[in-house]
């Protein structure tokens, strides 16, 4: 560990340092042995395109929670939500090419037989060639009954295109990270999403066959009022009712509300 700590600028070994505190603030840091650095850098995979990927993942005998092929399509996030540590600490944004992702998906499909391919990243909706990628994967996998799924999505104009592109076989819930129920509060957290874009996206999801939506919200944000919290209920209700105009039924909405945990290295870190 000592050798690694001396050699790599991204290795930090806590037991080799001593901290000095002034009340709750850090006053200084001291290395306990000579020639140790006091400043560190992130370990960053530069050549994300060609970095090795497990192409023959283990397929368990029992049913696993995530029974699917997972392909990481992008690392880092172009968004700058003020509460999000990943946005500030996982730079620069790197992405794999459409060809490479397709190649990985095919290899994993033939070695596992899974029927779903999950396109992973911090914000899959921000992958620039998403339309091209999903079209290419759908073209190859559709007649093999393999569907595509995506993790939680950032909502922007592009989102309303997604339901038509994502063809999860099980058509489970479409997960959307709304974060705050009012446009005003979303401006404050630097997630400037218009209500009309959100409604257009959800309507497109219902039309494409989704019946259930998972919405993520955060409470305890800077600038939040009582009204903003009540709006979570109202907005969820409106989004459930939106389905009525499509097939006369009410949409199922699953709401997850989390407390803001201010994270270091983010603008909201200072709220702690
Ligand atoms: S879109 Fe998601 S990952 Fe990107 S900055 Fe916002 S919260 Fe973070």
XYZ file of N, CA and C and ligand atoms in Angstrom:
824
model
N 0.833 -1.206 0.000
C 0.000 0.000 0.000
C 0.869 1.259 0.000
N 1.950 1.196 0.767
C 2.825 2.376 0.811
C 3.431 2.630 -0.567
N 3.850 1.539 -1.230
C 4.427 1.684 -2.576
C 3.408 2.301 -3.524
N 2.172 1.773 -3.465
C 1.115 2.275 -4.357
C 0.813 3.734 -4.044
N 0.775 4.071 -2.757
C 0.463 5.453 -2.363
C 1.524 6.420 -2.880
N 2.770 5.935 -2.953
C 3.835 6.818 -3.445
C 3.814 6.914 -4.968
N 3.412 5.823 -5.596
C 3.502 5.766 -7.056
C 2.332 6.462 -7.763
N 1.104 6.224 -7.291
C -0.064 6.702 -8.050
C -0.709 7.912 -7.380
N -1.025 8.912 -8.208
C -1.604 10.136 -7.642
C -3.062 9.954 -7.237
N -3.648 8.789 -7.560
C -5.043 8.547 -7.196
C -5.175 7.551 -6.041
N -4.064 7.187 -5.399
C -4.162 6.255 -4.260
C -4.053 7.037 -2.950
N -5.070 6.891 -2.111
C -5.079 7.547 -0.806
C -5.256 6.461 0.261
N -4.318 6.360 1.186
C -4.401 5.351 2.252
C -4.638 6.098 3.571
N -5.853 6.088 4.090
C -6.181 6.913 5.269
C -5.228 6.724 6.443
N -4.772 5.467 6.675
C -3.943 5.227 7.864
C -2.562 5.878 7.755
N -2.212 6.383 6.579
C -0.896 7.010 6.417
C -0.952 8.526 6.624
N -2.114 9.029 7.032
C -2.257 10.479 7.198
C -2.880 10.803 8.552
N -2.608 12.026 8.994
C -3.219 12.499 10.232
C -3.889 13.840 9.931
N -5.091 14.026 10.440
C -5.814 15.283 10.186
C -5.832 16.151 11.431
N -5.847 17.455 11.197
C -5.984 18.402 12.295
C -7.308 19.131 12.099
N -8.097 19.233 13.157
C -9.415 19.856 13.011
C -9.526 21.132 13.832
N -10.310 22.063 13.278
C -10.657 23.262 14.025
C -12.175 23.204 14.156
N -12.643 22.815 15.319
C -14.066 22.538 15.513
C -14.470 21.453 14.509
N -15.439 21.758 13.591
C -15.854 20.711 12.648
C -15.106 20.805 11.329
N -14.273 21.825 11.176
C -13.592 22.006 9.892
C -12.194 21.397 9.919
N -11.761 20.969 8.742
C -10.414 20.416 8.644
C -9.411 21.564 8.566
N -8.406 21.526 9.423
C -7.415 22.610 9.423
C -6.167 22.212 8.627
N -5.813 20.951 8.691
C -4.614 20.532 7.977
C -4.528 19.025 7.851
N -3.660 18.590 6.951
C -3.443 17.152 6.758
C -1.932 16.913 6.764
N -1.510 15.859 7.448
C -0.069 15.605 7.571
C 0.207 14.144 7.214
N 1.221 13.916 6.371
C 1.591 12.534 6.047
C 2.440 11.970 7.180
N 2.237 10.704 7.516
C 2.964 10.112 8.638
C 4.304 9.512 8.225
N 4.524 9.374 6.912
C 5.834 8.917 6.437
C 6.302 9.865 5.328
N 7.614 9.939 5.085
C 8.104 10.905 4.089
C 7.685 10.556 2.653
N 7.749 11.549 1.798
C 7.502 11.422 0.354
C 6.092 10.956 -0.023
N 5.117 11.320 0.769
C 3.724 11.014 0.391
C 3.066 12.297 -0.084
N 2.268 12.202 -1.143
C 1.604 13.410 -1.656
C 0.456 13.819 -0.741
N 0.144 15.122 -0.785
C -0.963 15.635 0.027
C -2.161 16.016 -0.839
N -1.976 15.902 -2.157
C -3.105 16.176 -3.052
C -3.287 14.987 -3.981
N -4.547 14.710 -4.305
C -4.853 13.500 -5.090
C -5.683 13.854 -6.310
N -5.668 12.934 -7.262
C -6.502 13.124 -8.454
C -7.391 11.907 -8.633
N -8.518 12.099 -9.321
C -9.392 10.964 -9.621
C -8.674 9.955 -10.505
N -8.965 8.670 -10.295
C -8.486 7.658 -11.238
C -9.479 7.652 -12.401
N -9.020 8.012 -13.584
C -9.936 8.133 -14.723
C -9.531 7.165 -15.830
N -10.485 6.364 -16.297
C -10.233 5.497 -17.455
C -10.361 6.368 -18.693
N -9.236 6.622 -19.354
C -9.276 7.550 -20.501
C -9.858 6.875 -21.742
N -9.378 5.647 -22.024
C -9.823 4.972 -23.245
C -11.039 4.102 -22.918
N -12.146 4.750 -22.679
C -13.354 4.038 -22.263
C -13.845 3.090 -23.364
N -13.658 3.506 -24.614
C -14.106 2.694 -25.762
C -13.491 1.289 -25.726
N -12.196 1.239 -25.433
C -11.503 -0.048 -25.555
C -11.201 -0.725 -24.228
N -11.677 -0.158 -23.150
C -11.404 -0.775 -21.856
C -12.118 -2.145 -21.789
N -11.475 -3.176 -21.198
C -12.072 -4.523 -21.243
C -13.432 -4.604 -20.530
N -14.315 -5.401 -21.102
C -15.666 -5.593 -20.561
C -15.887 -7.098 -20.432
N -16.482 -7.596 -19.333
C -16.753 -9.043 -19.247
C -17.799 -9.443 -20.295
N -17.397 -10.272 -21.244
C -18.326 -10.657 -22.313
C -19.021 -11.985 -22.023
N -18.540 -12.676 -20.963
C -19.186 -13.937 -20.582
C -19.533 -13.860 -19.094
N -20.471 -12.970 -18.723
C -20.799 -12.829 -17.300
C -21.414 -14.112 -16.741
N -21.223 -14.328 -15.442
C -21.744 -15.541 -14.800
C -23.272 -15.509 -14.841
N -23.883 -16.634 -15.202
C -25.348 -16.738 -15.192
C -25.720 -17.639 -14.017
N -26.331 -17.075 -12.963
C -26.614 -17.895 -11.773
C -27.742 -18.902 -12.015
N -27.732 -19.996 -11.241
C -28.808 -20.992 -11.346
C -30.111 -20.449 -10.774
N -29.979 -19.612 -9.727
C -31.189 -19.045 -9.119
C -31.525 -17.739 -9.834
N -32.769 -17.287 -9.638
C -33.167 -16.051 -10.313
C -32.514 -14.850 -9.624
N -31.811 -14.057 -10.402
C -31.133 -12.893 -9.822
C -32.028 -11.667 -9.960
N -31.735 -10.640 -9.174
C -32.563 -9.423 -9.229
C -32.443 -8.774 -10.606
N -31.215 -8.616 -11.055
C -31.011 -7.992 -12.360
C -30.650 -9.051 -13.386
N -31.688 -9.727 -13.884
C -31.435 -10.793 -14.849
C -31.399 -10.211 -16.241
N -30.301 -9.606 -16.592
C -30.233 -8.957 -17.892
C -28.775 -8.666 -18.243
N -28.592 -8.307 -19.489
C -27.258 -7.899 -19.933
C -27.130 -6.405 -19.637
N -26.063 -6.019 -18.968
C -25.880 -4.591 -18.691
C -24.686 -4.080 -19.485
N -24.914 -3.069 -20.295
C -23.805 -2.479 -21.054
C -23.675 -1.013 -20.651
N -22.514 -0.662 -20.152
C -22.283 0.737 -19.771
C -21.970 1.516 -21.047
N -22.836 2.454 -21.394
C -22.658 3.141 -22.682
C -21.925 4.473 -22.531
N -21.962 5.025 -21.319
C -21.338 6.342 -21.126
C -20.907 6.441 -19.665
N -19.801 7.116 -19.425
C -19.355 7.325 -18.038
C -19.227 8.825 -17.816
N -19.726 9.291 -16.671
C -19.799 10.736 -16.444
C -21.148 11.231 -16.937
N -21.502 12.461 -16.578
C -22.810 12.983 -16.989
C -22.676 14.437 -17.417
N -23.250 14.783 -18.580
C -23.175 16.177 -19.021
C -24.069 17.107 -18.197
N -24.995 16.548 -17.412
C -25.870 17.374 -16.569
C -25.077 17.982 -15.420
N -25.600 19.042 -14.843
C -24.927 19.681 -13.706
C -25.934 19.945 -12.591
N -26.668 18.922 -12.188
C -27.630 19.095 -11.104
C -26.845 19.413 -9.825
N -27.267 20.445 -9.107
C -26.453 20.975 -8.013
C -26.329 20.055 -6.798
N -27.172 19.024 -6.726
C -27.095 18.123 -5.567
C -26.265 16.881 -5.889
N -25.840 16.737 -7.154
C -25.334 15.442 -7.615
C -23.806 15.368 -7.609
N -23.304 14.433 -6.848
C -21.854 14.284 -6.739
C -21.264 13.691 -8.018
N -22.015 12.762 -8.616
C -21.500 12.106 -9.826
C -21.198 13.129 -10.907
N -22.062 14.132 -11.005
C -21.884 15.134 -12.043
C -20.561 15.881 -11.898
N -20.173 16.157 -10.655
C -18.975 16.968 -10.433
C -17.705 16.134 -10.271
N -17.857 14.890 -9.839
C -16.663 14.080 -9.545
C -16.345 13.046 -10.622
N -17.208 12.860 -11.570
C -16.970 11.808 -12.572
C -16.733 12.411 -13.948
N -15.944 13.438 -14.008
C -15.627 14.057 -15.290
C -14.323 13.480 -15.810
N -14.010 13.553 -17.069
C -14.865 14.054 -18.138
C -15.899 13.008 -18.577
N -16.860 13.458 -19.386
C -17.840 12.517 -19.923
C -17.164 11.705 -21.024
N -17.293 10.380 -20.934
C -16.734 9.503 -21.974
C -17.827 8.564 -22.451
N -17.806 8.227 -23.721
C -18.861 7.325 -24.187
C -18.318 6.287 -25.164
N -19.036 5.171 -25.246
C -18.656 4.127 -26.210
C -19.386 4.388 -27.520
N -18.805 3.903 -28.597
C -19.441 4.086 -29.899
C -20.614 3.117 -30.042
N -21.504 3.446 -30.963
C -22.661 2.587 -31.231
C -22.176 1.188 -31.634
N -21.126 1.137 -32.454
C -20.610 -0.157 -32.936
C -20.104 -1.000 -31.761
N -19.352 -0.361 -30.859
C -18.775 -1.095 -29.730
C -19.886 -1.620 -28.811
N -20.883 -0.788 -28.546
C -21.977 -1.205 -27.650
C -22.728 -2.388 -28.271
N -22.967 -2.303 -29.569
C -23.685 -3.386 -30.254
C -22.870 -4.683 -30.178
N -21.582 -4.545 -30.391
C -20.674 -5.711 -30.335
C -20.723 -6.367 -28.939
N -20.673 -5.537 -27.888
C -20.702 -6.059 -26.509
C -22.046 -6.750 -26.245
N -23.134 -6.084 -26.676
C -24.475 -6.638 -26.430
C -24.630 -8.000 -27.111
N -24.140 -8.107 -28.346
C -24.272 -9.383 -29.079
C -23.478 -10.477 -28.371
N -22.234 -10.166 -28.001
C -21.381 -11.174 -27.353
C -22.020 -11.644 -26.045
N -22.541 -10.703 -25.255
C -23.148 -11.075 -23.967
C -24.432 -11.873 -24.182
N -25.168 -11.529 -25.222
C -26.413 -12.263 -25.504
C -26.098 -13.728 -25.820
N -25.097 -13.957 -26.666
C -24.781 -15.337 -27.053
C -24.169 -16.129 -25.901
N -23.560 -15.448 -24.917
C -22.966 -16.216 -23.813
C -23.918 -16.368 -22.630
N -25.014 -15.593 -22.582
C -25.911 -15.688 -21.415
C -27.337 -16.114 -21.771
N -27.834 -15.673 -22.919
C -29.220 -15.984 -23.287
C -30.238 -15.074 -22.618
N -29.804 -14.017 -21.959
C -30.756 -13.101 -21.320
C -31.654 -12.447 -22.367
N -32.866 -12.038 -21.914
C -33.803 -11.473 -22.891
C -33.956 -9.955 -22.772
N -33.097 -9.324 -21.974
C -33.165 -7.863 -21.855
C -31.756 -7.280 -21.860
N -31.616 -6.186 -22.578
C -30.331 -5.478 -22.579
C -30.557 -4.128 -21.922
N -29.801 -3.868 -20.881
C -29.960 -2.602 -20.181
C -28.820 -1.666 -20.586
N -29.178 -0.470 -21.030
C -28.168 0.500 -21.462
C -27.877 1.427 -20.291
N -26.725 1.214 -19.672
C -26.447 1.909 -18.419
C -25.589 3.149 -18.603
N -25.882 4.132 -17.817
C -25.019 5.306 -17.670
C -25.678 6.174 -16.620
N -25.025 7.249 -16.232
C -25.643 8.126 -15.239
C -26.877 8.803 -15.818
N -26.860 9.059 -17.112
C -27.998 9.731 -17.737
C -28.105 9.274 -19.191
N -28.737 8.111 -19.369
C -28.783 7.486 -20.690
C -29.472 8.377 -21.728
N -30.428 9.196 -21.292
C -31.123 10.075 -22.239
C -30.158 11.087 -22.859
N -29.004 11.288 -22.245
C -28.038 12.254 -22.766
C -27.017 11.631 -23.713
N -27.119 10.334 -23.959
C -26.190 9.714 -24.905
C -26.514 10.286 -26.295
N -25.555 10.938 -26.956
C -25.889 11.690 -28.169
C -26.470 10.854 -29.310
N -26.010 9.600 -29.462
C -26.528 8.797 -30.591
C -27.565 7.778 -30.114
N -28.376 8.174 -29.158
C -29.306 7.213 -28.560
C -30.301 6.646 -29.578
N -30.789 7.514 -30.447
C -31.767 7.042 -31.436
C -31.141 6.009 -32.357
N -29.938 6.334 -32.815
C -29.233 5.426 -33.725
C -28.932 4.099 -33.016
N -28.503 4.203 -31.757
C -28.140 3.006 -30.993
C -29.348 2.098 -30.777
N -30.454 2.679 -30.299
C -31.625 1.843 -30.011
C -32.189 1.246 -31.306
N -32.133 2.027 -32.395
C -32.641 1.502 -33.667
C -31.801 0.299 -34.100
N -30.497 0.418 -33.946
C -29.598 -0.655 -34.377
C -29.796 -1.912 -33.519
N -29.914 -1.707 -32.215
C -30.093 -2.863 -31.329
C -31.455 -3.516 -31.569
N -32.472 -2.678 -31.739
C -33.811 -3.236 -31.991
C -33.841 -4.038 -33.282
N -33.174 -3.523 -34.290
C -33.161 -4.198 -35.591
C -32.567 -5.607 -35.451
N -31.494 -5.712 -34.656
C -30.822 -7.002 -34.529
C -31.564 -7.946 -33.574
N -32.086 -7.364 -32.472
C -32.600 -8.229 -31.401
C -34.114 -8.450 -31.425
N -34.847 -7.651 -32.198
C -36.306 -7.740 -32.110
C -36.810 -9.158 -32.363
N -36.366 -9.798 -33.451
C -36.907 -11.132 -33.749
C -36.335 -12.211 -32.827
N -35.399 -11.823 -31.958
C -34.890 -12.777 -30.958
C -35.634 -12.580 -29.636
N -36.614 -11.684 -29.645
C -37.428 -11.374 -28.456
C -36.576 -10.856 -27.306
N -35.607 -10.062 -27.665
C -34.767 -9.420 -26.655
C -35.135 -7.937 -26.646
N -35.476 -7.427 -25.474
C -35.897 -6.023 -25.379
C -34.809 -5.145 -24.789
N -35.033 -3.854 -24.882
C -34.083 -2.894 -24.311
C -34.707 -2.242 -23.092
N -33.879 -1.948 -22.111
C -34.395 -1.181 -20.978
C -33.347 -0.157 -20.580
N -33.791 0.829 -19.837
C -32.869 1.881 -19.394
C -33.132 2.186 -17.935
N -32.090 2.596 -17.216
C -32.324 2.953 -15.814
C -33.034 4.297 -15.736
N -33.043 4.877 -14.593
C -33.726 6.151 -14.382
C -33.306 7.195 -15.414
N -34.275 7.921 -15.942
C -33.982 8.855 -17.027
C -34.097 10.304 -16.590
N -33.188 11.110 -17.110
C -33.282 12.543 -16.911
C -34.350 13.027 -17.890
N -35.149 13.967 -17.455
C -36.233 14.386 -18.336
C -35.827 15.619 -19.123
N -35.877 15.534 -20.398
C -35.717 16.718 -21.229
C -36.486 16.460 -22.517
N -36.276 17.327 -23.485
C -37.065 17.201 -24.709
C -36.926 15.826 -25.348
N -35.737 15.257 -25.234
C -35.470 13.977 -25.886
C -36.299 12.836 -25.288
N -36.705 13.015 -24.031
C -37.350 11.899 -23.342
C -38.634 11.449 -24.024
N -39.345 12.381 -24.645
C -40.608 11.941 -25.236
C -40.393 11.006 -26.428
N -39.175 10.973 -26.959
C -38.872 10.047 -28.053
C -38.588 8.646 -27.521
N -38.188 8.575 -26.255
C -37.656 7.316 -25.753
C -38.630 6.143 -25.697
N -39.845 6.347 -25.190
C -40.706 5.173 -25.049
C -40.849 4.378 -26.333
N -40.856 5.066 -27.470
C -40.967 4.361 -28.743
C -39.700 3.594 -29.072
N -38.589 4.033 -28.515
C -37.312 3.412 -28.848
C -36.983 2.249 -27.919
N -37.440 2.375 -26.678
C -37.101 1.359 -25.684
C -38.181 0.300 -25.685
N -37.772 -0.946 -25.908
C -38.778 -1.991 -26.097
C -38.611 -3.100 -25.089
N -38.610 -2.750 -23.822
C -38.446 -3.784 -22.805
C -39.528 -4.838 -22.980
N -39.110 -6.099 -23.021
C -40.059 -7.195 -23.221
C -41.128 -7.166 -22.133
N -40.679 -6.917 -20.896
C -41.617 -6.955 -19.779
C -42.371 -5.645 -19.614
N -41.988 -4.603 -20.332
C -42.633 -3.288 -20.216
C -42.957 -2.967 -18.759
N -41.937 -3.033 -17.910
C -42.145 -2.732 -16.491
C -42.363 -1.247 -16.321
N -41.914 -0.725 -15.217
C -42.112 0.703 -14.996
C -41.064 1.512 -15.735
N -41.488 2.663 -16.229
C -40.524 3.601 -16.808
C -40.130 4.545 -15.676
N -38.843 4.618 -15.399
C -38.408 5.400 -14.243
C -37.926 6.776 -14.679
N -38.490 7.808 -14.085
C -38.107 9.173 -14.447
C -37.683 9.928 -13.188
N -36.484 10.491 -13.237
C -35.994 11.259 -12.087
C -36.454 12.706 -12.243
N -37.616 13.020 -11.680
C -38.161 14.381 -11.800
C -37.461 15.304 -10.799
N -37.157 14.781 -9.629
C -36.450 15.451 -8.521
C -37.282 16.496 -7.784
N -37.878 17.455 -8.498
C -38.678 18.475 -7.812
C -39.959 18.678 -8.611
N -41.073 18.911 -7.894
C -42.365 18.935 -8.578
C -42.675 20.268 -9.245
N -41.978 21.334 -8.880
C -42.296 22.619 -9.516
C -41.149 23.075 -10.416
N -41.521 23.787 -11.471
C -40.499 24.297 -12.403
C -39.541 25.231 -11.676
N -40.097 26.032 -10.755
C -39.268 26.996 -10.018
C -38.146 26.284 -9.257
N -38.510 25.207 -8.563
C -37.505 24.495 -7.769
C -36.515 23.745 -8.667
N -37.002 23.282 -9.801
C -36.086 22.586 -10.723
C -35.063 23.560 -11.298
N -35.473 24.813 -11.472
C -34.505 25.842 -11.905
C -33.424 25.995 -10.838
N -33.840 26.021 -9.574
C -32.891 26.232 -8.472
C -31.863 25.099 -8.412
N -32.318 23.871 -8.659
C -31.375 22.746 -8.560
C -30.634 22.502 -9.879
N -30.877 23.389 -10.840
C -30.217 23.311 -12.153
C -30.644 22.091 -12.960
N -31.920 21.773 -12.859
C -32.503 20.734 -13.706
C -33.696 21.385 -14.402
N -33.431 22.271 -15.346
C -34.510 23.093 -15.888
C -35.424 22.319 -16.831
N -36.357 21.620 -16.264
C -37.303 20.821 -17.048
C -38.666 21.503 -17.039
N -39.236 21.638 -18.202
C -40.563 22.253 -18.303
C -41.633 21.189 -18.059
N -42.717 21.604 -17.408
C -43.822 20.671 -17.174
C -44.337 20.099 -18.490
N -44.373 20.956 -19.522
C -44.946 20.466 -20.792
C -44.084 19.336 -21.377
N -42.772 19.390 -21.175
C -41.915 18.300 -21.672
C -42.141 17.020 -20.867
N -42.333 17.194 -19.563
C -42.590 16.034 -18.706
C -43.907 15.358 -19.115
N -44.948 16.174 -19.313
C -46.244 15.606 -19.677
C -46.179 14.943 -21.056
N -45.445 15.574 -21.979
C -45.320 14.994 -23.328
C -44.610 13.642 -23.248
N -43.585 13.553 -22.385
C -42.831 12.304 -22.250
C -43.713 11.205 -21.668
N -44.468 11.561 -20.638
C -45.309 10.553 -19.980
C -46.433 10.108 -20.922
N -46.987 11.053 -21.663
C -48.041 10.688 -22.619
C -47.482 9.712 -23.660
N -46.269 10.010 -24.136
C -45.637 9.123 -25.125
C -45.412 7.737 -24.529
N -45.063 7.687 -23.239
C -44.833 6.392 -22.582
C -46.134 5.595 -22.524
N -47.230 6.249 -22.152
C -48.527 5.548 -22.109
C -48.905 5.034 -23.502
N -48.696 5.884 -24.496
C -49.062 5.480 -25.862
C -48.235 4.283 -26.321
N -46.989 4.198 -25.832
C -46.119 3.092 -26.244
C -46.380 1.829 -25.423
N -47.327 1.887 -24.489
C -47.713 0.666 -23.777
C -47.290 0.594 -22.322
N -46.588 1.591 -21.828
C -46.236 1.560 -20.407
C -47.483 1.853 -19.589
N -47.641 1.106 -18.499
C -48.810 1.344 -17.648
C -48.388 1.886 -16.299
N -47.097 1.721 -16.009
C -46.622 2.089 -14.679
C -45.421 3.028 -14.794
N -45.444 4.062 -13.990
C -44.330 5.010 -13.985
C -43.719 5.049 -12.600
N -42.406 5.113 -12.547
C -41.747 5.325 -11.258
C -41.183 6.734 -11.292
N -41.561 7.536 -10.328
C -41.080 8.918 -10.288
C -40.199 9.104 -9.060
N -39.044 9.711 -9.255
C -38.146 9.986 -8.132
C -38.194 11.463 -7.779
N -38.373 11.752 -6.502
C -38.347 13.140 -6.027
C -37.367 13.257 -4.863
N -36.877 14.483 -4.678
C -36.025 14.768 -3.515
C -36.711 15.866 -2.710
N -36.753 15.730 -1.400
C -37.245 16.827 -0.561
C -36.111 17.297 0.346
N -36.253 18.540 0.811
C -35.192 19.120 1.643
C -34.234 19.947 0.792
N -34.650 20.272 -0.445
C -33.776 21.042 -1.345
C -33.736 22.515 -0.928
N -32.658 23.188 -1.291
C -32.546 24.622 -0.989
C -33.655 25.371 -1.724
N -34.305 26.306 -1.048
C -35.337 27.127 -1.690
C -36.701 26.463 -1.728
N -36.831 25.294 -1.100
C -38.098 24.553 -1.147
C -39.139 25.177 -0.210
N -40.395 25.165 -0.635
C -41.474 25.651 0.233
C -42.445 24.499 0.490
N -43.366 24.751 1.399
C -44.415 23.768 1.704
C -45.184 23.412 0.415
N -45.416 24.451 -0.400
C -46.153 24.266 -1.657
C -45.446 23.269 -2.575
N -44.105 23.364 -2.629
C -43.340 22.461 -3.501
C -43.553 21.007 -3.083
N -43.622 20.784 -1.777
C -43.797 19.406 -1.299
C -45.206 18.912 -1.641
N -46.188 19.804 -1.455
C -47.566 19.401 -1.797
C -47.688 19.127 -3.291
N -46.903 19.850 -4.089
C -46.974 19.668 -5.544
C -46.561 18.267 -5.977
N -45.794 17.562 -5.147
C -45.388 16.188 -5.496
C -46.643 15.331 -5.647
N -47.579 15.509 -4.712
C -48.823 14.730 -4.751
C -49.637 15.145 -5.976
N -49.777 16.451 -6.159
C -50.602 16.971 -7.250
C -50.049 16.534 -8.612
N -48.734 16.676 -8.782
C -48.115 16.321 -10.064
C -48.279 14.822 -10.348
N -48.057 14.001 -9.328
C -48.172 12.550 -9.517
C -49.605 12.190 -9.920
N -50.559 12.866 -9.274
C -51.966 12.627 -9.559
C -52.288 13.007 -11.013
N -51.784 14.164 -11.438
C -52.031 14.627 -12.816
C -51.436 13.655 -13.831
N -50.243 13.148 -13.510
C -49.585 12.228 -14.449
C -50.331 10.889 -14.512
N -50.922 10.484 -13.399
C -51.715 9.245 -13.403
C -52.967 9.439 -14.257
N -53.582 10.615 -14.116
C -54.832 10.889 -14.857
C -54.600 11.024 -16.359
N -53.388 11.390 -16.716
C -53.064 11.627 -18.128
C -53.381 10.404 -19.000
N -53.289 9.222 -18.386
C -53.507 8.002 -19.176
C -54.970 7.862 -19.623
N -55.861 8.510 -18.880
C -57.296 8.381 -19.192
C -57.593 8.752 -20.639
N -56.917 9.800 -21.134
C -57.220 10.249 -22.496
C -56.688 9.276 -23.552
N -55.890 8.300 -23.126
C -55.343 7.342 -24.094
C -56.158 6.048 -24.116
N -56.368 5.441 -22.936
C -57.156 4.199 -22.942
C -58.238 4.179 -21.872
N -58.532 5.347 -21.304
C -59.629 5.441 -20.337
C -59.272 4.954 -18.943
N -58.022 4.477 -18.749
C -57.637 3.971 -17.425
C -56.719 4.968 -16.721
N -56.548 4.744 -15.427
C -55.642 5.619 -14.679
C -54.263 4.972 -14.629
N -53.229 5.745 -14.861
C -51.871 5.199 -14.831
C -51.462 4.825 -13.408
N -50.607 3.809 -13.302
C -50.089 3.456 -11.967
C -48.817 4.252 -11.729
N -48.803 4.976 -10.647
C -47.627 5.803 -10.366
C -46.976 5.322 -9.075
N -45.708 5.061 -9.160
C -44.950 4.641 -7.991
C -43.991 5.792 -7.654
N -44.214 6.417 -6.509
C -43.417 7.608 -6.182
C -42.368 7.272 -5.122
N -41.135 7.621 -5.390
C -40.084 7.452 -4.384
C -39.596 8.835 -3.973
N -39.669 9.119 -2.680
C -39.234 10.436 -2.197
C -38.046 10.242 -1.259
N -36.958 10.916 -1.547
C -35.767 10.787 -0.698
C -35.413 12.139 -0.109
N -34.781 12.097 1.041
C -34.256 13.333 1.619
C -32.988 13.732 0.881
N -32.791 15.019 0.738
C -31.519 15.477 0.185
C -30.411 15.161 1.193
N -29.378 14.511 0.713
C -28.183 14.315 1.540
C -27.102 15.177 0.894
N -26.778 16.336 1.478
C -25.791 17.205 0.834
C -24.452 16.496 0.699
N -23.905 16.506 -0.507
C -22.665 15.764 -0.765
C -21.501 16.731 -0.941
N -20.330 16.351 -0.438
C -19.166 17.203 -0.668
C -18.872 17.346 -2.162
N -18.223 18.418 -2.528
C -17.826 18.719 -3.914
C -19.013 19.057 -4.809
N -20.183 19.344 -4.224
C -21.320 19.817 -5.020
C -21.723 21.177 -4.469
N -22.400 22.017 -5.281
C -22.845 23.310 -4.767
C -23.733 23.167 -3.526
N -24.526 22.089 -3.443
C -25.400 21.906 -2.281
C -24.665 21.285 -1.089
N -23.401 20.952 -1.280
C -22.619 20.363 -0.190
C -22.527 21.311 0.995
N -22.610 22.615 0.717
C -22.476 23.616 1.778
C -23.724 23.742 2.631
N -24.789 23.003 2.272
C -26.021 23.073 3.075
C -25.934 22.197 4.313
N -24.941 21.314 4.349
C -24.875 20.352 5.457
C -24.508 21.056 6.758
S -28.749 13.998 -14.665
Fe -28.490 12.568 -12.966
S -26.331 11.973 -13.010
Fe -26.544 13.801 -14.306
S -26.062 15.519 -12.966
Fe -28.279 15.247 -12.861
S -28.659 13.838 -11.136
Fe -26.471 13.721 -11.666
